mmCIF file of C-alpha atoms in Angstrom:
data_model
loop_
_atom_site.group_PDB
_atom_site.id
_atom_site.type_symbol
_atom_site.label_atom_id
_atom_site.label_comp_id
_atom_site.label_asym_id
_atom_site.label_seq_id
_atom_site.Cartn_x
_atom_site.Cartn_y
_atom_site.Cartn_z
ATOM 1 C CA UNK A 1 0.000 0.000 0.000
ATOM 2 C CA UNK A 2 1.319 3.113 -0.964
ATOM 3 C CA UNK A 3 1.548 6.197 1.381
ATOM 4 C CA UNK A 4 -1.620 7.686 -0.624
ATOM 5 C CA UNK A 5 -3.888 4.450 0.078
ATOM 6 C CA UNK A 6 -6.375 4.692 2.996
ATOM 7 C CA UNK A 7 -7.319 1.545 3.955
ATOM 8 C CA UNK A 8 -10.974 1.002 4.235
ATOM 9 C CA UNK A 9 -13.817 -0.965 5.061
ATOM 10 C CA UNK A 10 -16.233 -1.793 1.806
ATOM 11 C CA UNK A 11 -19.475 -3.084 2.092
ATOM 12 C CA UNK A 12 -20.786 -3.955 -1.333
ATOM 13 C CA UNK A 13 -24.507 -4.219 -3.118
ATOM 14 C CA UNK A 14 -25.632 -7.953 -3.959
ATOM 15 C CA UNK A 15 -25.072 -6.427 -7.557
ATOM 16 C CA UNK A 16 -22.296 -4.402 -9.230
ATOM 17 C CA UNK A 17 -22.241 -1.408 -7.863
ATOM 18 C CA UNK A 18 -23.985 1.710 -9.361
ATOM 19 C CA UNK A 19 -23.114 4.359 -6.601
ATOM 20 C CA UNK A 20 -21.272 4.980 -3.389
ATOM 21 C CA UNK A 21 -21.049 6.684 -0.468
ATOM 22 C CA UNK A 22 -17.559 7.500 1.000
ATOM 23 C CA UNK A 23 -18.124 7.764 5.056
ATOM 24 C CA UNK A 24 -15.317 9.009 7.421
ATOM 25 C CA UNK A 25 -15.425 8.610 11.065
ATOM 26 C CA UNK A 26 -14.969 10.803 13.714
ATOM 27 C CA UNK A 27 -11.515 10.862 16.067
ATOM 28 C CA UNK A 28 -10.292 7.779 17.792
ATOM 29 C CA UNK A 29 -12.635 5.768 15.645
ATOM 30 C CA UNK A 30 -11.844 3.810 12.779
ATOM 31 C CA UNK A 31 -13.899 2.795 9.670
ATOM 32 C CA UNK A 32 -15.314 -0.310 11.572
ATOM 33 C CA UNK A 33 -17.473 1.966 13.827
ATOM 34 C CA UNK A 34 -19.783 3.325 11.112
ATOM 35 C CA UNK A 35 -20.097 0.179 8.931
ATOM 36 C CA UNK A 36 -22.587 -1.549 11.150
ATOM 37 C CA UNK A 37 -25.143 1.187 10.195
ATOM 38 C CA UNK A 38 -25.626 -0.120 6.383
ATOM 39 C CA UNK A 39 -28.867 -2.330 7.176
ATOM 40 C CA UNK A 40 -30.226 -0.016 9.498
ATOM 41 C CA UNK A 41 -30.590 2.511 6.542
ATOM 42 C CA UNK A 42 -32.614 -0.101 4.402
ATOM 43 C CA UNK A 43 -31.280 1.265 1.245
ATOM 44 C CA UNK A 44 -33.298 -0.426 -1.527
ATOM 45 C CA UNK A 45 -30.753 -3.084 -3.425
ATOM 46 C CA UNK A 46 -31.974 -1.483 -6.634
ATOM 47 C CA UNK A 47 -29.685 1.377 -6.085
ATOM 48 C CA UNK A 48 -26.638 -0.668 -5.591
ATOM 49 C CA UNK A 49 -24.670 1.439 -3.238
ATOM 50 C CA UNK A 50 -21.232 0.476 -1.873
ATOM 51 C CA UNK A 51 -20.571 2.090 1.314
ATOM 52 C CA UNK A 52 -16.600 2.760 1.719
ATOM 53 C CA UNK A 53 -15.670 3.109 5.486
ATOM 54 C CA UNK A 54 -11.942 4.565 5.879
ATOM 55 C CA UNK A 55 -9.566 4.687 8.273
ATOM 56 C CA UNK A 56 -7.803 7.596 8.755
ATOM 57 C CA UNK A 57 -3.893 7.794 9.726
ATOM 58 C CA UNK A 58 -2.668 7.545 12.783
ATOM 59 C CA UNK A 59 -0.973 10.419 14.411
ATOM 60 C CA UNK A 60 -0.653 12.270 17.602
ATOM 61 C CA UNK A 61 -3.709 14.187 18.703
ATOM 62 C CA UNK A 62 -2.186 17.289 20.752
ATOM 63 C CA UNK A 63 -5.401 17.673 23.366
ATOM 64 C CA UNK A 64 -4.649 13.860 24.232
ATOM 65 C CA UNK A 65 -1.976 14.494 25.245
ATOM 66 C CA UNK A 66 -0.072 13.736 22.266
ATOM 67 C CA UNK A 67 -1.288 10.503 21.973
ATOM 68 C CA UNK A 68 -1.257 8.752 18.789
ATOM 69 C CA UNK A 69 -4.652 7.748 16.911
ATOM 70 C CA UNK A 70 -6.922 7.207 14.293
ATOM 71 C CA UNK A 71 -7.229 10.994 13.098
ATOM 72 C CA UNK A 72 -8.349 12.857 9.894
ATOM 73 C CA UNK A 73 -6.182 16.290 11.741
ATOM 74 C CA UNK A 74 -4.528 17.271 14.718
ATOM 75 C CA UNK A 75 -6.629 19.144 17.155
ATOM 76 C CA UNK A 76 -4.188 21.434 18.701
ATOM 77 C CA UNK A 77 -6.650 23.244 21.239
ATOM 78 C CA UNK A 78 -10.512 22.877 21.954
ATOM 79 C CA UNK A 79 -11.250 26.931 21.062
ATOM 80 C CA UNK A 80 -14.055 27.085 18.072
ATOM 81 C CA UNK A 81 -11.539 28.961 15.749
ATOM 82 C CA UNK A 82 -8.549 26.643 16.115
ATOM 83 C CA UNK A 83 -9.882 23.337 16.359
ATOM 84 C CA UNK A 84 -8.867 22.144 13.065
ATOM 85 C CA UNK A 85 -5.613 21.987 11.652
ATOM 86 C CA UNK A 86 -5.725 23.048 8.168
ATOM 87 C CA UNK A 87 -2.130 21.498 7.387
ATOM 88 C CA UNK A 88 -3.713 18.103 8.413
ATOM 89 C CA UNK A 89 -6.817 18.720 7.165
ATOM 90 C CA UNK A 90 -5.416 19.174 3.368
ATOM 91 C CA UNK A 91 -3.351 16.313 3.542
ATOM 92 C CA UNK A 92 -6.724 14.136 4.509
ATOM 93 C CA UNK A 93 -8.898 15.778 1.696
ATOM 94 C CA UNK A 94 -6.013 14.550 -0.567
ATOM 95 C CA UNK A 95 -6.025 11.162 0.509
ATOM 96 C CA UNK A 96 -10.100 11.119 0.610
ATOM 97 C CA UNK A 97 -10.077 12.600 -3.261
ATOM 98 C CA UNK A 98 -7.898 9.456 -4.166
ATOM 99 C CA UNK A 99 -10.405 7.594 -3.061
ATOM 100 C CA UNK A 100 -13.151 9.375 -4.699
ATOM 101 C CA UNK A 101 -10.619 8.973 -8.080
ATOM 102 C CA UNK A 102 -11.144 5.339 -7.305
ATOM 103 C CA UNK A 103 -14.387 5.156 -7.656
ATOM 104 C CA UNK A 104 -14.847 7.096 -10.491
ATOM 105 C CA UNK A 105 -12.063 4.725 -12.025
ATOM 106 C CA UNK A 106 -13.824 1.754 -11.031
ATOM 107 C CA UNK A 107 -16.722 2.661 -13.495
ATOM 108 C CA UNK A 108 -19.148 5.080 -10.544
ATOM 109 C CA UNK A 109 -19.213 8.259 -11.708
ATOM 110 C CA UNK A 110 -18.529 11.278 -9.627
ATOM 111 C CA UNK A 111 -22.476 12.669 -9.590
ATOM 112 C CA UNK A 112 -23.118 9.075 -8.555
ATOM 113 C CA UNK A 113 -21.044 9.681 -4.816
ATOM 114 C CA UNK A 114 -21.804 10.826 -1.683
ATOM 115 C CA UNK A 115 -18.779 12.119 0.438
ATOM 116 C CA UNK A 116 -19.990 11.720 4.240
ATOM 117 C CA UNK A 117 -18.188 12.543 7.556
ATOM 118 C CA UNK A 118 -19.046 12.192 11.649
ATOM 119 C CA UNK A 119 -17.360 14.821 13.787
ATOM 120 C CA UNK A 120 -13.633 14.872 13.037
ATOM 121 C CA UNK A 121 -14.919 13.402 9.194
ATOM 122 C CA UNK A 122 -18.089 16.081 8.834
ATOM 123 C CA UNK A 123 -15.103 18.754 8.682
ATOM 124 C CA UNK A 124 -12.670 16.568 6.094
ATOM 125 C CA UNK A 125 -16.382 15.892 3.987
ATOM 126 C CA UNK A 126 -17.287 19.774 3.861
ATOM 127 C CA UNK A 127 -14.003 21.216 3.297
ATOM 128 C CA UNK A 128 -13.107 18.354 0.468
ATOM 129 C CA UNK A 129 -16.751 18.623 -0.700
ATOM 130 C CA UNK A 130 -16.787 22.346 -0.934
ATOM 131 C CA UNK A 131 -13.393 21.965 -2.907
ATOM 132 C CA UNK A 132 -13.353 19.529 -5.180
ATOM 133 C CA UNK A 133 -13.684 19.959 -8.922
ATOM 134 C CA UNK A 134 -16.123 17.174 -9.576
ATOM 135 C CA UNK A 135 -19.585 17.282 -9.098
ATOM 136 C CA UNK A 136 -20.597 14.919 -6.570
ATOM 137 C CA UNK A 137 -24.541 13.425 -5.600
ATOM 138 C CA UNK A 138 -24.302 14.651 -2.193
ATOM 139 C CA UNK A 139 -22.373 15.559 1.222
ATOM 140 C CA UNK A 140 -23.287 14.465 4.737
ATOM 141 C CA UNK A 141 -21.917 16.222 7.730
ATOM 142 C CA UNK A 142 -23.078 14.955 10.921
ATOM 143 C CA UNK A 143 -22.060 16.463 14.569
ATOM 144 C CA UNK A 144 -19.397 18.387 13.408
ATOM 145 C CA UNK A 145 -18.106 21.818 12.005
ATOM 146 C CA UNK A 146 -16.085 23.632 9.690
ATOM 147 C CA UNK A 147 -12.523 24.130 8.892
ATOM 148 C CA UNK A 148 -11.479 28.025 8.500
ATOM 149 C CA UNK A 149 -15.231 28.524 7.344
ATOM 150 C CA UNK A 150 -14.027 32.348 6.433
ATOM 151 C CA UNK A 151 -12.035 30.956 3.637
ATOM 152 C CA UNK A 152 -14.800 28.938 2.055
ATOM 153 C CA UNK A 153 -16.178 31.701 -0.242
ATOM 154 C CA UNK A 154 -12.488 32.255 -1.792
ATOM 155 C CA UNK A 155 -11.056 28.482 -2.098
ATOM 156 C CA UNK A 156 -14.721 27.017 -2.938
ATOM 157 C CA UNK A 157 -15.026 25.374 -6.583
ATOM 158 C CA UNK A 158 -18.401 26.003 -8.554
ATOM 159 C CA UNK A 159 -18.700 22.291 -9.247
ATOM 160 C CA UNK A 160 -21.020 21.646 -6.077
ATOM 161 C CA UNK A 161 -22.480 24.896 -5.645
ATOM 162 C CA UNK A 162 -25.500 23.231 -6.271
ATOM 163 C CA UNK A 163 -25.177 19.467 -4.256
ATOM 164 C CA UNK A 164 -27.281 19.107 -1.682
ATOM 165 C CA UNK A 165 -25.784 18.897 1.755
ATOM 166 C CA UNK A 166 -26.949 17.705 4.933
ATOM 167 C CA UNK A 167 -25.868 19.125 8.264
ATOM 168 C CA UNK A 168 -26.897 17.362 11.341
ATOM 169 C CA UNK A 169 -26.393 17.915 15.110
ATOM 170 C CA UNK A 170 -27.134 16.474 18.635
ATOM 171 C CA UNK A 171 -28.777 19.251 21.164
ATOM 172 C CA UNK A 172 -26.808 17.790 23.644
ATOM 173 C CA UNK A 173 -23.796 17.241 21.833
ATOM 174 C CA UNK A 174 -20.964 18.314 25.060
ATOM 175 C CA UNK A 175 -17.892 17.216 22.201
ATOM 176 C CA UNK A 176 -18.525 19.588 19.351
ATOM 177 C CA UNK A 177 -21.230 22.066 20.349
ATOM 178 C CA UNK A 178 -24.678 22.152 18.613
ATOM 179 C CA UNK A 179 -23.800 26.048 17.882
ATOM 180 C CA UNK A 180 -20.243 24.564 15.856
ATOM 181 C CA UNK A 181 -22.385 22.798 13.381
ATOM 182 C CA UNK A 182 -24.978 25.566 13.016
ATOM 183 C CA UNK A 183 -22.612 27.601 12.764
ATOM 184 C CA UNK A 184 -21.128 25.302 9.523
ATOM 185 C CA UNK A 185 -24.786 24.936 8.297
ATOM 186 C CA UNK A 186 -25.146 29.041 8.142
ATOM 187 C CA UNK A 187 -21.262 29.679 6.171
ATOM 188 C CA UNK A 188 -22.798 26.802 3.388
ATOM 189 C CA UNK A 189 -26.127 29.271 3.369
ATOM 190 C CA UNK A 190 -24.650 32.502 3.417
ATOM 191 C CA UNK A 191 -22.628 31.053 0.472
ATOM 192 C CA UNK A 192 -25.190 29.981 -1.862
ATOM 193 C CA UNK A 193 -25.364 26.351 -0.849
ATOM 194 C CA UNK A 194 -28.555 23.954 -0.871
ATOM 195 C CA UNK A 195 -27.907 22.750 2.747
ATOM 196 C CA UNK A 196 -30.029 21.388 5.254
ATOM 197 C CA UNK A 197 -30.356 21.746 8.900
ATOM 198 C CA UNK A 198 -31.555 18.796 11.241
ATOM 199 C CA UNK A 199 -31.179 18.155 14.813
ATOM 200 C CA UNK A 200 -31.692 15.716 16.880
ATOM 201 C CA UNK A 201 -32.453 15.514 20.977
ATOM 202 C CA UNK A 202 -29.218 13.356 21.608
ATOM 203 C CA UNK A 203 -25.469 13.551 22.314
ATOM 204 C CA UNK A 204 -22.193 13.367 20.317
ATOM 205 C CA UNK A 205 -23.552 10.060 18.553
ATOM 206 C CA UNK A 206 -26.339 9.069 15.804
ATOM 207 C CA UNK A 207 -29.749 8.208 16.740
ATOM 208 C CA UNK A 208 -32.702 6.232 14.762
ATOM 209 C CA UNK A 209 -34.654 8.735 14.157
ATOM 210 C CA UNK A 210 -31.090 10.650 12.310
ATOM 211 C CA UNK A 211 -30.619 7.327 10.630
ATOM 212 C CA UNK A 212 -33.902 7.397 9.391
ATOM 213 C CA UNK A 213 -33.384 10.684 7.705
ATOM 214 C CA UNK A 214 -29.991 9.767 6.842
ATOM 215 C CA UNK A 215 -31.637 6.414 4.631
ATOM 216 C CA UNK A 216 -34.168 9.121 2.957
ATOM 217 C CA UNK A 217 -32.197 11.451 2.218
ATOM 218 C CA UNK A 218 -29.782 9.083 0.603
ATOM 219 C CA UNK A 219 -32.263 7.615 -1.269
ATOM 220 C CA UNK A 220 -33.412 11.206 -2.675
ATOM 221 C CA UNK A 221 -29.794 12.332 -3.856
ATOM 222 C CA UNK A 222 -28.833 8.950 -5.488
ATOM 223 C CA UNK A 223 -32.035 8.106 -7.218
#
């Protein structure tokens, strides 16, 4: 594997695959947390979506101490404006893009892929999503924020101006603050984008109800 491969987790359609949705986890995690969630979204097998569950590098994370994890960035202080580091961040959009190229090599076309992210992943999907010069089905950020939000307008590429996006936060969410990903959800409408704003009466996690609208609105952007 070469130092641009991320490994991943792949669950696959009972037929070839028509579409898929690229899903990042959040800090600490790895791609095994998220891929129990495919059958709980009952997408219908005539879409034929492969779900791709990454891993992300592992590196020290500064605020733990400078232990070493599963990370998409380095989070070098907990304050709203810094959390992100945009050195780290770039280098993960880079490696997430190569897996998009992938994809897109393996016969799915771009318009044809979601780019998804939880926490820590939400940021790498809306920074990569905002930035990326191929025009993609949709992108998912769930309990998380943005990276350098001021520099969107500037850096953003016109070729998902129009993808819907769907922003989604826990009220009680004590690990990224409901007001980060608000916050996120109002820099995407301020600049034009088609986003969406759900929340959910839960912590820093998913709940059924968010899975539920997670499966529809899949099934809406990839039909």
């Amino acid at each position: 594997m070469s130092q641009q491969d991320l490994p991943y987790v792949e669950v696959n359609p009972t037929t070839p695959a028509k579409a898929a949705v690229i899903w990042l986890h959040g800090l600490g995690d790895s791609g095994n947390g998220f891929a129990p969630i495919v059958p709980e979204l009952h997408i219908p097998e005539a879409l034929a979506v492969r779900f791709i569950f990454p891993h992300a590098p592992i590196r020290p994370v500064t605020v733990n101490n400078g232990m070493e994890m599963r990370a998409w960035y380095d989070i070098k202080s907990m304050d709203f404006n810094s959390r992100a580091d945009r050195a780290g961040v770039d280098e993960s959009s880079a490696l997430v893009q190569a897996l998009i190229e992938q994809e897109i090599a393996q016969g799915i076309p771009a318009n044809r892929i979601v780019l998804a992210g939880f926490s820590q992943g939400g940021v790498i999907a809306l920074h990569l999503g905002t930035r990326i010069e191929q025009k993609l089905a949709g992108i998912m950020s769930l309990s998380s924020y943005m990276c350098e939000p001021e520099s969107l307008s500037a850096e953003a590429h016109t070729a998902n101006k129009h993808t819907p996006i769907f922003v989604a936060h826990g009220q009680q969410d004590d690990v990224v603050p409901m007001a980060m990903g608000n916050a996120a959800f109002n820099t995407l409408q301020s600049n034009g984008y088609p986003a969406s704003w759900s929340e959910y009466a839960m912590q820093h996690n998913v709940c059924m109800q968010e899975i539920n609208d997670i499966s529809n609105w899949l099934q809406k952007v990839l039909a």
